[in-house]
XYZ file of C-alpha atoms in Angstrom:
563
model
C 19.288 30.240 28.961
C 19.775 33.375 31.109
C 16.772 34.800 32.894
C 14.953 37.251 30.684
C 17.117 36.472 27.649
C 15.151 36.031 24.429
C 18.148 35.524 22.139
C 18.185 32.308 20.131
C 14.603 31.535 21.091
C 11.683 31.476 18.683
C 8.829 33.943 19.320
C 6.614 32.692 22.110
C 4.749 34.095 25.100
C 6.082 37.470 26.258
C 6.869 37.223 29.958
C 8.472 40.698 30.144
C 5.934 42.002 32.681
C 3.460 39.705 34.417
C -0.095 40.790 33.665
C -3.432 39.150 32.941
C -2.973 35.472 31.950
C 0.754 35.861 32.553
C 1.176 38.074 29.492
C 2.321 41.687 29.040
C 0.498 44.525 30.693
C -1.988 46.129 28.329
C -0.763 49.153 26.483
C -2.144 50.985 23.492
C 1.104 52.688 22.522
C 4.718 51.621 22.463
C 7.644 53.913 21.671
C 10.287 52.008 19.821
C 13.874 52.404 20.919
C 17.043 51.787 18.931
C 18.346 48.247 19.086
C 21.340 49.442 21.069
C 19.096 50.364 23.946
C 17.799 46.811 24.089
C 14.094 47.591 24.001
C 11.447 50.320 24.212
C 9.883 52.087 27.160
C 6.084 51.997 27.269
C 3.855 54.574 28.844
C 3.708 52.524 32.038
C 7.476 52.122 32.254
C 7.618 48.377 31.362
C 10.147 47.207 28.802
C 8.812 45.890 25.538
C 10.280 44.125 22.533
C 12.344 45.828 19.855
C 10.643 48.153 17.399
C 8.212 46.479 14.972
C 9.036 42.996 16.269
C 6.212 40.702 15.178
C 3.647 39.987 17.856
C 4.455 36.436 19.005
C 0.772 35.623 19.467
C -0.340 36.448 15.943
C -1.520 33.471 13.941
C -0.398 32.546 10.411
C -1.078 35.251 7.926
C -1.973 37.849 10.578
C -0.484 41.334 10.659
C 0.059 44.066 13.197
C -2.051 47.190 13.099
C 0.436 48.932 10.813
C -0.181 46.338 8.132
C 3.108 44.508 8.679
C 2.700 40.848 7.867
C 3.988 38.512 10.530
C 3.515 35.131 8.889
C 2.662 33.368 5.657
C -0.340 31.211 4.983
C 0.636 27.552 4.605
C 0.413 26.092 1.132
C -0.841 22.656 0.164
C 2.724 21.466 -0.395
C 4.396 22.661 2.779
C 1.539 22.840 5.276
C 2.615 19.848 7.312
C 6.257 20.908 7.241
C 5.217 24.306 8.591
C 3.101 22.623 11.244
C 6.028 20.456 12.291
C 8.292 23.506 12.426
C 5.742 25.332 14.535
C 5.619 22.374 16.927
C 9.399 22.362 17.246
C 9.441 26.122 17.899
C 6.799 25.800 20.597
C 8.720 22.972 22.257
C 11.913 25.040 22.294
C 10.149 28.091 23.666
C 8.686 26.182 26.601
C 11.919 24.448 27.583
C 12.743 26.942 30.351
C 11.316 26.003 33.797
C 8.745 28.168 35.551
C 11.387 29.465 37.974
C 13.300 30.997 35.069
C 10.093 32.666 33.856
C 9.605 34.217 37.287
C 13.252 35.319 37.328
C 12.814 36.899 33.931
C 9.753 38.772 35.126
C 11.623 40.039 38.208
C 14.625 41.092 36.146
C 12.439 43.030 33.742
C 10.653 44.724 36.606
C 13.994 45.918 37.997
C 14.994 47.213 34.610
C 11.749 49.135 34.418
C 12.538 50.909 37.694
C 15.965 52.089 36.508
C 16.448 55.350 34.571
C 16.495 54.941 30.814
C 18.718 56.657 28.297
C 17.441 59.383 26.013
C 16.842 58.097 22.493
C 19.623 58.970 20.117
C 17.193 59.290 17.224
C 13.640 60.486 16.892
C 11.205 57.933 18.322
C 8.647 56.398 15.982
C 5.185 55.810 17.375
C 3.956 52.319 16.498
C 1.011 50.292 17.709
C 1.265 46.623 18.572
C -1.740 44.391 19.239
C -1.969 43.717 22.988
C -1.201 40.089 23.733
C -3.817 39.801 26.403
C -6.572 40.950 24.048
C -5.972 38.644 21.078
C -9.621 37.551 21.264
C -10.772 40.948 20.041
C -9.156 40.420 16.646
C -10.899 37.071 16.023
C -14.462 37.584 14.872
C -15.614 33.929 14.899
C -15.334 30.929 17.178
C -13.490 29.085 14.410
C -10.862 31.822 14.191
C -10.362 31.826 17.969
C -9.925 28.060 18.148
C -7.705 28.066 15.072
C -5.517 30.658 16.838
C -5.013 28.244 19.739
C -3.706 25.457 17.471
C -0.137 24.532 18.457
C -0.113 27.571 20.750
C 0.940 27.872 24.401
C -1.848 30.365 25.147
C -4.254 28.731 27.633
C -2.718 25.276 26.970
C -3.147 22.807 29.822
C -1.501 19.681 28.391
C 1.585 18.854 26.315
C 2.244 15.842 24.120
C 5.718 14.404 23.590
C 5.202 13.045 20.081
C 7.590 10.699 18.280
C 10.642 8.951 19.616
C 14.389 9.346 19.779
C 15.838 12.592 18.519
C 12.629 13.339 16.624
C 10.426 13.912 19.693
C 8.385 17.120 19.577
C 6.670 18.765 22.541
C 3.299 20.001 21.301
C 0.911 22.136 23.396
C -2.824 21.473 23.352
C -6.067 22.183 25.184
C -7.955 19.376 26.870
C -11.374 20.885 26.196
C -10.789 21.221 22.441
C -9.450 17.684 22.146
C -12.285 16.200 24.204
C -14.868 17.957 22.026
C -13.339 16.486 18.857
C -12.453 12.938 19.920
C -14.096 10.320 22.145
C -10.647 8.883 22.853
C -9.341 12.203 24.151
C -12.585 12.686 26.097
C -12.036 9.370 27.874
C -8.359 10.214 28.397
C -9.108 13.494 30.173
C -12.609 13.023 31.610
C -13.259 9.280 31.881
C -13.235 7.080 34.939
C -9.497 6.495 34.589
C -8.652 9.976 33.353
C -5.009 11.002 33.393
C -3.902 13.894 35.583
C -0.563 14.232 33.845
C 0.165 17.440 31.981
C 2.673 15.677 29.700
C 1.639 12.651 27.640
C 4.082 10.577 25.615
C 3.017 9.330 22.159
C 6.020 7.376 20.822
C 3.941 5.540 18.172
C 2.669 8.713 16.451
C 4.516 10.835 13.909
C 4.725 14.533 14.871
C 3.540 15.718 11.427
C 0.541 13.385 11.580
C -0.355 14.498 15.105
C -0.154 18.135 14.061
C -2.430 17.354 11.103
C -4.915 15.787 13.548
C -4.796 18.805 15.864
C -5.142 21.182 12.912
C -8.341 19.398 11.955
C -9.722 19.359 15.508
C -8.999 23.064 16.027
C -10.016 24.446 12.643
C -11.605 21.750 10.410
C -8.678 22.302 8.023
C -7.239 19.236 6.298
C -3.490 19.244 5.778
C -2.321 15.947 4.342
C 0.121 15.033 1.587
C 1.565 11.925 -0.071
C 4.283 11.598 2.580
C 1.965 11.920 5.592
C -1.409 10.555 4.522
C -0.866 7.027 5.858
C 0.476 8.176 9.236
C -2.361 10.696 9.465
C -4.867 7.946 8.699
C -3.345 5.836 11.474
C -3.533 8.759 13.920
C -7.137 9.581 12.971
C -8.123 5.964 13.593
C -6.195 5.820 16.869
C -8.089 8.840 18.228
C -11.457 8.032 16.614
C -11.823 11.021 14.301
C -13.815 9.476 11.417
C -14.191 12.744 9.505
C -10.392 13.019 9.130
C -10.232 9.314 8.263
C -12.653 9.966 5.414
C -10.506 12.834 4.117
C -7.412 10.585 4.162
C -9.202 7.793 2.303
C -10.543 10.270 -0.265
C -7.023 11.620 -0.787
C -5.757 8.083 -1.361
C -8.556 7.362 -3.824
C -7.689 10.421 -5.885
C -3.989 9.491 -5.928
C -4.466 5.763 -6.550
C -2.413 4.599 -9.547
C -1.184 1.300 -10.889
C 2.331 1.908 -9.554
C 1.138 2.366 -5.952
C -1.935 0.111 -5.922
C -0.208 -2.804 -4.172
C 1.342 -0.563 -1.521
C -1.992 1.102 -0.791
C -3.742 -2.278 -0.794
C -1.402 -3.516 1.928
C -2.031 -0.378 3.983
C -5.781 -0.551 3.428
C -5.842 -4.137 4.717
C -3.661 -3.171 7.672
C -5.892 -0.224 8.624
C -9.121 -2.145 7.925
C -10.317 0.157 5.148
C -12.437 -2.185 2.994
C -13.612 0.533 0.614
C -10.055 1.606 -0.185
C -8.951 -2.042 -0.477
C -11.755 -2.688 -2.972
C -10.688 0.298 -5.086
C -7.082 -0.902 -5.044
C -8.148 -4.358 -6.225
C -10.251 -2.860 -9.015
C -7.252 -0.804 -10.130
C -5.078 -3.923 -10.099
C -7.716 -5.765 -12.155
C -7.670 -3.073 -14.836
C -3.898 -2.480 -14.819
C -2.552 -5.824 -13.670
C 0.611 -5.740 -15.756
C 1.655 -2.264 -14.652
C 0.790 -3.001 -11.017
C 2.896 -6.177 -11.020
C 5.836 -4.287 -12.530
C 5.725 -1.595 -9.830
C 8.504 -1.502 -7.269
C 6.115 -1.834 -4.344
C 4.733 -5.201 -5.496
C 7.547 -7.251 -3.972
C 7.002 -5.538 -0.585
C 3.487 -6.896 -0.010
C 2.778 -9.651 2.524
C 1.765 -13.198 1.643
C -1.894 -12.708 2.593
C -2.170 -9.773 0.187
C -0.518 -11.790 -2.600
C -2.975 -14.641 -2.009
C -5.934 -12.228 -1.994
C -4.879 -10.950 -5.425
C -4.094 -14.321 -7.032
C -7.484 -15.693 -5.944
C -9.295 -13.177 -8.114
C -11.005 -14.175 -11.341
C -10.820 -10.599 -12.553
C -7.102 -10.066 -13.207
C -6.337 -8.843 -16.712
C -2.988 -10.496 -17.445
C -1.602 -13.733 -18.843
C -0.786 -16.421 -16.285
C 2.843 -16.619 -17.341
C 3.296 -13.009 -16.225
C 1.609 -13.786 -12.919
C 4.058 -16.650 -12.419
C 7.058 -14.428 -13.187
C 5.789 -11.801 -10.737
C 5.236 -14.436 -8.050
C 8.823 -15.650 -8.494
C 10.103 -12.068 -8.061
C 8.047 -11.729 -4.902
C 9.360 -15.074 -3.603
C 12.970 -13.925 -4.084
C 12.279 -10.759 -2.078
C 10.433 -12.699 0.634
C 13.254 -15.231 0.942
C 15.640 -12.324 1.465
C 13.342 -10.884 4.158
C 13.311 -14.263 5.896
C 17.098 -14.537 5.525
C 16.818 -17.590 3.268
C 18.816 -18.442 0.177
C 16.663 -17.872 -2.964
C 16.748 -21.524 -4.006
C 13.781 -23.066 -5.869
C 12.901 -25.024 -2.726
C 12.833 -21.890 -0.574
C 10.881 -19.956 -3.194
C 8.220 -22.671 -3.153
C 8.268 -22.642 0.642
C 7.640 -18.902 0.975
C 4.996 -18.919 -1.780
C 2.969 -21.553 0.052
C -0.673 -21.458 -0.999
C 0.003 -18.684 -3.529
C 1.679 -21.152 -5.914
C -1.507 -23.236 -6.200
C -3.458 -20.135 -7.235
C -1.457 -19.615 -10.436
C -3.515 -21.116 -13.248
C -0.846 -22.998 -15.185
C -3.434 -24.776 -17.429
C -4.317 -21.385 -18.931
C -0.791 -20.963 -20.332
C 0.177 -22.099 -23.794
C 2.427 -25.134 -23.894
C 5.234 -22.893 -25.186
C 4.848 -20.460 -22.269
C 4.817 -23.299 -19.767
C 7.830 -25.052 -21.287
C 9.939 -21.878 -21.428
C 9.150 -20.712 -17.893
C 7.503 -22.725 -15.111
C 8.662 -26.119 -16.380
C 12.316 -25.017 -16.097
C 12.022 -23.066 -12.844
C 12.423 -26.126 -10.579
C 9.715 -24.627 -8.377
C 7.163 -27.172 -9.578
C 7.639 -30.836 -8.762
C 8.392 -33.356 -11.531
C 4.940 -34.885 -11.092
C 3.280 -31.472 -11.522
C 5.315 -30.719 -14.656
C 4.425 -34.053 -16.257
C 0.715 -33.766 -15.439
C 0.590 -30.273 -16.918
C 2.358 -31.340 -20.122
C -0.179 -34.155 -20.453
C -2.962 -31.643 -19.887
C -1.658 -29.590 -22.812
C -1.159 -32.470 -25.242
C -3.614 -35.359 -24.733
C -7.354 -35.994 -24.629
C -9.088 -36.741 -22.392
C -7.092 -34.331 -20.255
C -5.818 -35.683 -16.931
C -6.722 -33.968 -13.687
C -4.238 -31.351 -12.494
C -3.846 -29.697 -9.090
C -4.219 -26.186 -10.495
C -7.262 -24.098 -11.401
C -8.157 -24.172 -15.097
C -11.036 -21.670 -14.917
C -10.348 -18.609 -17.098
C -9.934 -15.271 -15.412
C -12.257 -12.483 -16.474
C -11.493 -8.817 -15.940
C -15.122 -8.145 -15.090
C -17.548 -8.700 -12.279
C -21.176 -9.576 -12.351
C -23.181 -12.383 -13.827
C -22.061 -14.275 -16.913
C -24.367 -13.770 -19.897
C -24.892 -15.645 -23.157
C -27.023 -15.393 -26.281
C -28.144 -18.122 -28.699
C -28.567 -17.173 -32.343
C -30.333 -20.321 -33.652
C -33.907 -21.449 -33.097
C -33.422 -25.134 -33.968
C -30.729 -27.855 -33.967
C -30.108 -30.273 -36.858
C -27.426 -32.771 -37.915
C -24.955 -33.100 -39.663
C -22.063 -30.625 -39.997
C -18.693 -31.699 -41.326
C -15.134 -30.372 -40.834
C -12.165 -30.386 -43.207
C -9.786 -27.876 -41.576
C -11.725 -24.764 -42.623
C -12.856 -22.244 -40.014
C -16.523 -21.613 -39.281
C -16.953 -17.836 -39.237
C -19.686 -15.298 -38.489
C -19.497 -11.502 -38.305
C -21.153 -9.617 -35.473
C -21.421 -6.243 -33.752
C -22.992 -5.061 -30.484
C -24.651 -1.874 -29.297
C -22.606 -1.509 -26.096
C -19.197 -2.383 -24.677
C -18.902 -6.004 -23.549
C -16.201 -8.597 -22.908
C -16.490 -11.927 -24.709
C -15.061 -14.827 -22.695
C -15.967 -17.792 -24.911
C -18.273 -19.524 -27.371
C -20.771 -22.323 -27.102
C -20.114 -24.948 -29.834
C -22.055 -27.967 -31.051
C -20.633 -31.448 -30.500
C -20.680 -34.851 -32.164
C -23.723 -36.671 -33.492
C -21.926 -39.998 -32.927
C -21.888 -40.114 -29.131
C -19.225 -38.988 -26.628
C -16.252 -37.499 -28.490
C -13.275 -35.174 -27.964
C -12.614 -32.238 -30.297
C -9.548 -30.113 -30.867
C -10.498 -26.508 -31.560
C -8.975 -23.104 -32.172
C -11.236 -20.158 -31.395
C -10.570 -16.556 -32.380
C -12.110 -13.089 -32.410
C -10.807 -10.888 -35.216
C -11.215 -7.153 -35.719
C -12.831 -7.330 -39.166
C -11.587 -4.079 -40.685
C -7.930 -4.477 -39.657
C -7.879 -8.306 -39.664
C -6.203 -8.176 -36.221
C -6.606 -11.200 -33.955
C -7.820 -9.800 -30.608
C -8.077 -13.117 -28.773
C -7.591 -16.797 -29.410
C -7.152 -20.152 -27.716
C -5.951 -23.561 -28.892
C -7.795 -26.009 -26.709
C -10.223 -28.885 -26.784
C -13.557 -29.961 -25.391
C -15.435 -33.160 -24.712
C -19.052 -33.673 -25.763
C -21.594 -36.301 -24.726
C -23.314 -36.793 -28.086
C -26.317 -34.636 -27.217
C -27.586 -31.600 -29.140
C -26.430 -29.307 -26.334
C -23.731 -26.670 -26.758
C -20.314 -27.039 -25.063
C -18.305 -24.189 -23.586
C -14.954 -23.252 -25.137
C -13.290 -20.299 -23.382
C -10.667 -17.721 -24.235
C -7.654 -17.424 -21.948
C -8.369 -13.747 -21.427
C -11.544 -11.719 -21.982
C -11.800 -9.961 -25.336
C -13.045 -6.382 -25.255
C -15.803 -5.686 -27.796
C -16.581 -2.030 -28.510
C -19.999 -0.795 -29.668
C -20.804 -0.556 -33.368
C -17.535 -2.166 -34.496
C -17.452 -5.240 -36.763
C -15.805 -8.396 -35.414
C -15.486 -11.924 -36.776
C -15.965 -14.970 -34.553
C -13.987 -18.012 -35.749
C -13.878 -21.671 -34.672
C -11.680 -24.275 -36.364
C -12.679 -27.769 -35.196
C -10.958 -31.123 -35.681
C -13.297 -34.044 -35.078
C -16.294 -36.000 -36.408
C -19.485 -34.578 -37.844
C -21.490 -32.514 -35.381
C -24.880 -31.001 -34.802
C -25.527 -27.546 -36.279
C -28.034 -24.729 -35.874
C -30.798 -23.568 -38.210
C -33.458 -20.825 -38.223
C -30.822 -18.279 -37.331
C -31.644 -14.724 -36.272
C -29.945 -11.610 -37.575
C -30.580 -9.667 -34.326
C -30.482 -11.168 -30.827
C -31.092 -9.084 -27.700
C -30.081 -9.999 -24.141
C -31.826 -8.147 -21.296
C -30.317 -8.150 -17.807
C -32.767 -9.488 -15.225
C -31.296 -7.272 -12.503
C -30.753 -3.947 -14.291
C -32.914 -4.237 -17.384
C -29.942 -3.279 -19.568
C -30.242 -4.543 -23.131
C -27.307 -5.851 -25.159
C -28.162 -6.222 -28.841
C -26.072 -8.452 -31.155
C -26.301 -8.068 -34.934
C -24.979 -10.979 -37.046
C -24.078 -10.970 -40.732
C -22.377 -13.176 -43.299
C -18.564 -13.446 -43.128
C -17.155 -13.242 -46.653
C -14.681 -15.870 -47.829
C -14.249 -19.495 -46.889
C -16.384 -19.949 -43.752
C -17.173 -23.695 -43.889
C -20.760 -22.812 -44.736
C -21.615 -21.001 -41.493
C -23.986 -18.053 -42.053
C -26.651 -16.080 -40.256
C -29.221 -18.796 -41.000
C -27.208 -22.016 -40.442
C -23.950 -23.389 -39.043
C -21.672 -23.439 -35.997
C -20.864 -20.934 -33.215
C -24.417 -20.899 -31.872
C -23.593 -19.091 -28.595
C -21.550 -16.101 -27.473
C -20.625 -16.011 -23.756
C -19.891 -12.544 -22.382
C -19.855 -10.101 -19.469
C -21.221 -6.566 -19.567
């Protein structure tokens, strides 16, 4: 660039005539000259910029004293792009060495001494804010510091941010950075403080660094979906917890099922337990949609394990298995392995043992996992035996039902006394009920045999009474010891029960005569010991063939639920 030539250069410091702080000499009036004359002659004889050229030191949205706007306020959508552009402009403007600046000043001084041509047209008197006195137009400390953001004025350090062709040279002020960040304070003022005026930051994105500086200079938060994670990383790197909190809050507000797994991975990487917990809760409530999202197959094995360990996922196990197989195919590709069943099992590792195959129906297992060749022959056989025989053999997989809720399991008992005997002929025992608040039923307590230890086959259901829709069911079995105790029989997935809606609880047992309950209660209330919250059940007679079960007598003595 030729000395004193401003062509092709973005507006920056005006070195036309050296004055206070290296800026233009103060002048309260400038006579504009036609463009052909190359400038305007001020009262003191120094050359100035072309008529009505925006003051290069005005901040965004400022205007000259004639009301001419010189910039636009950044919007929420393009704020970081504008910040990045401003950083690039500043880097380009400062590319010339100091010797060229001095040469430019000398050249302009010589031009000022030479005679000037008479204006061809009438001169227009305009007023331009003096560069050296920009402080006078900023009424608050915040405005003055905000003006210095990404500005060469008074800067005493530059950061080379990014790497490769994307490096940006960004000006800053050591004092401002040290006030806002303990890391910057140590960098500039600590025992091993740097004396360099240029600091390379190859691991930081320019847009994220500009967002950090914007916050330190003005308390303004400029983050978006594309930059929030890199800004969070930068805020953590330089110990600015207030900006961290803004990033996490932004992520919370934009958390959805289709990005929950991606954000969970990032939250674990950046050690953000609160955000990770929110992601897991979202996955619990929208497990199916989260598993179907594109970002699911990009998670790491530890994140997959952390999810599969949860008892609170709201999805059938066969869908979890299908999702795990998709993830294994992607992971095998990342590890440059052929997606064979052996390699899929290898990359799944511990995650495979966390899929609860015993919770599948025998049809689901036979159509999917049994034919995948991911399970060993011994595992397939033991699971088929688990589905079909009693007593059930031990399997190497968890058979505890998942529940899409947290907290303590609750149960109510509707009978005051136990008697014998209650017979079964293939008819369902049924009782209608409603509750006063939303709960999730996870199973029933049922009476067992009066003839000693026995195995029962049982189908349990919850039916929406008005529409006759089956909301949950399970074909399973249970073993009893011959006592008058109740025995747990669980649904595969929790069943949501809404307040003041009629439901019918059904149990169809195959086995010998059992105990049964008497002195039944129409209303049963459960009170939480920790919160004092009361859940009130109301029972009533289920019309039709109900094997004799009623409010006063019969089966289904217990309802097991979460609030």
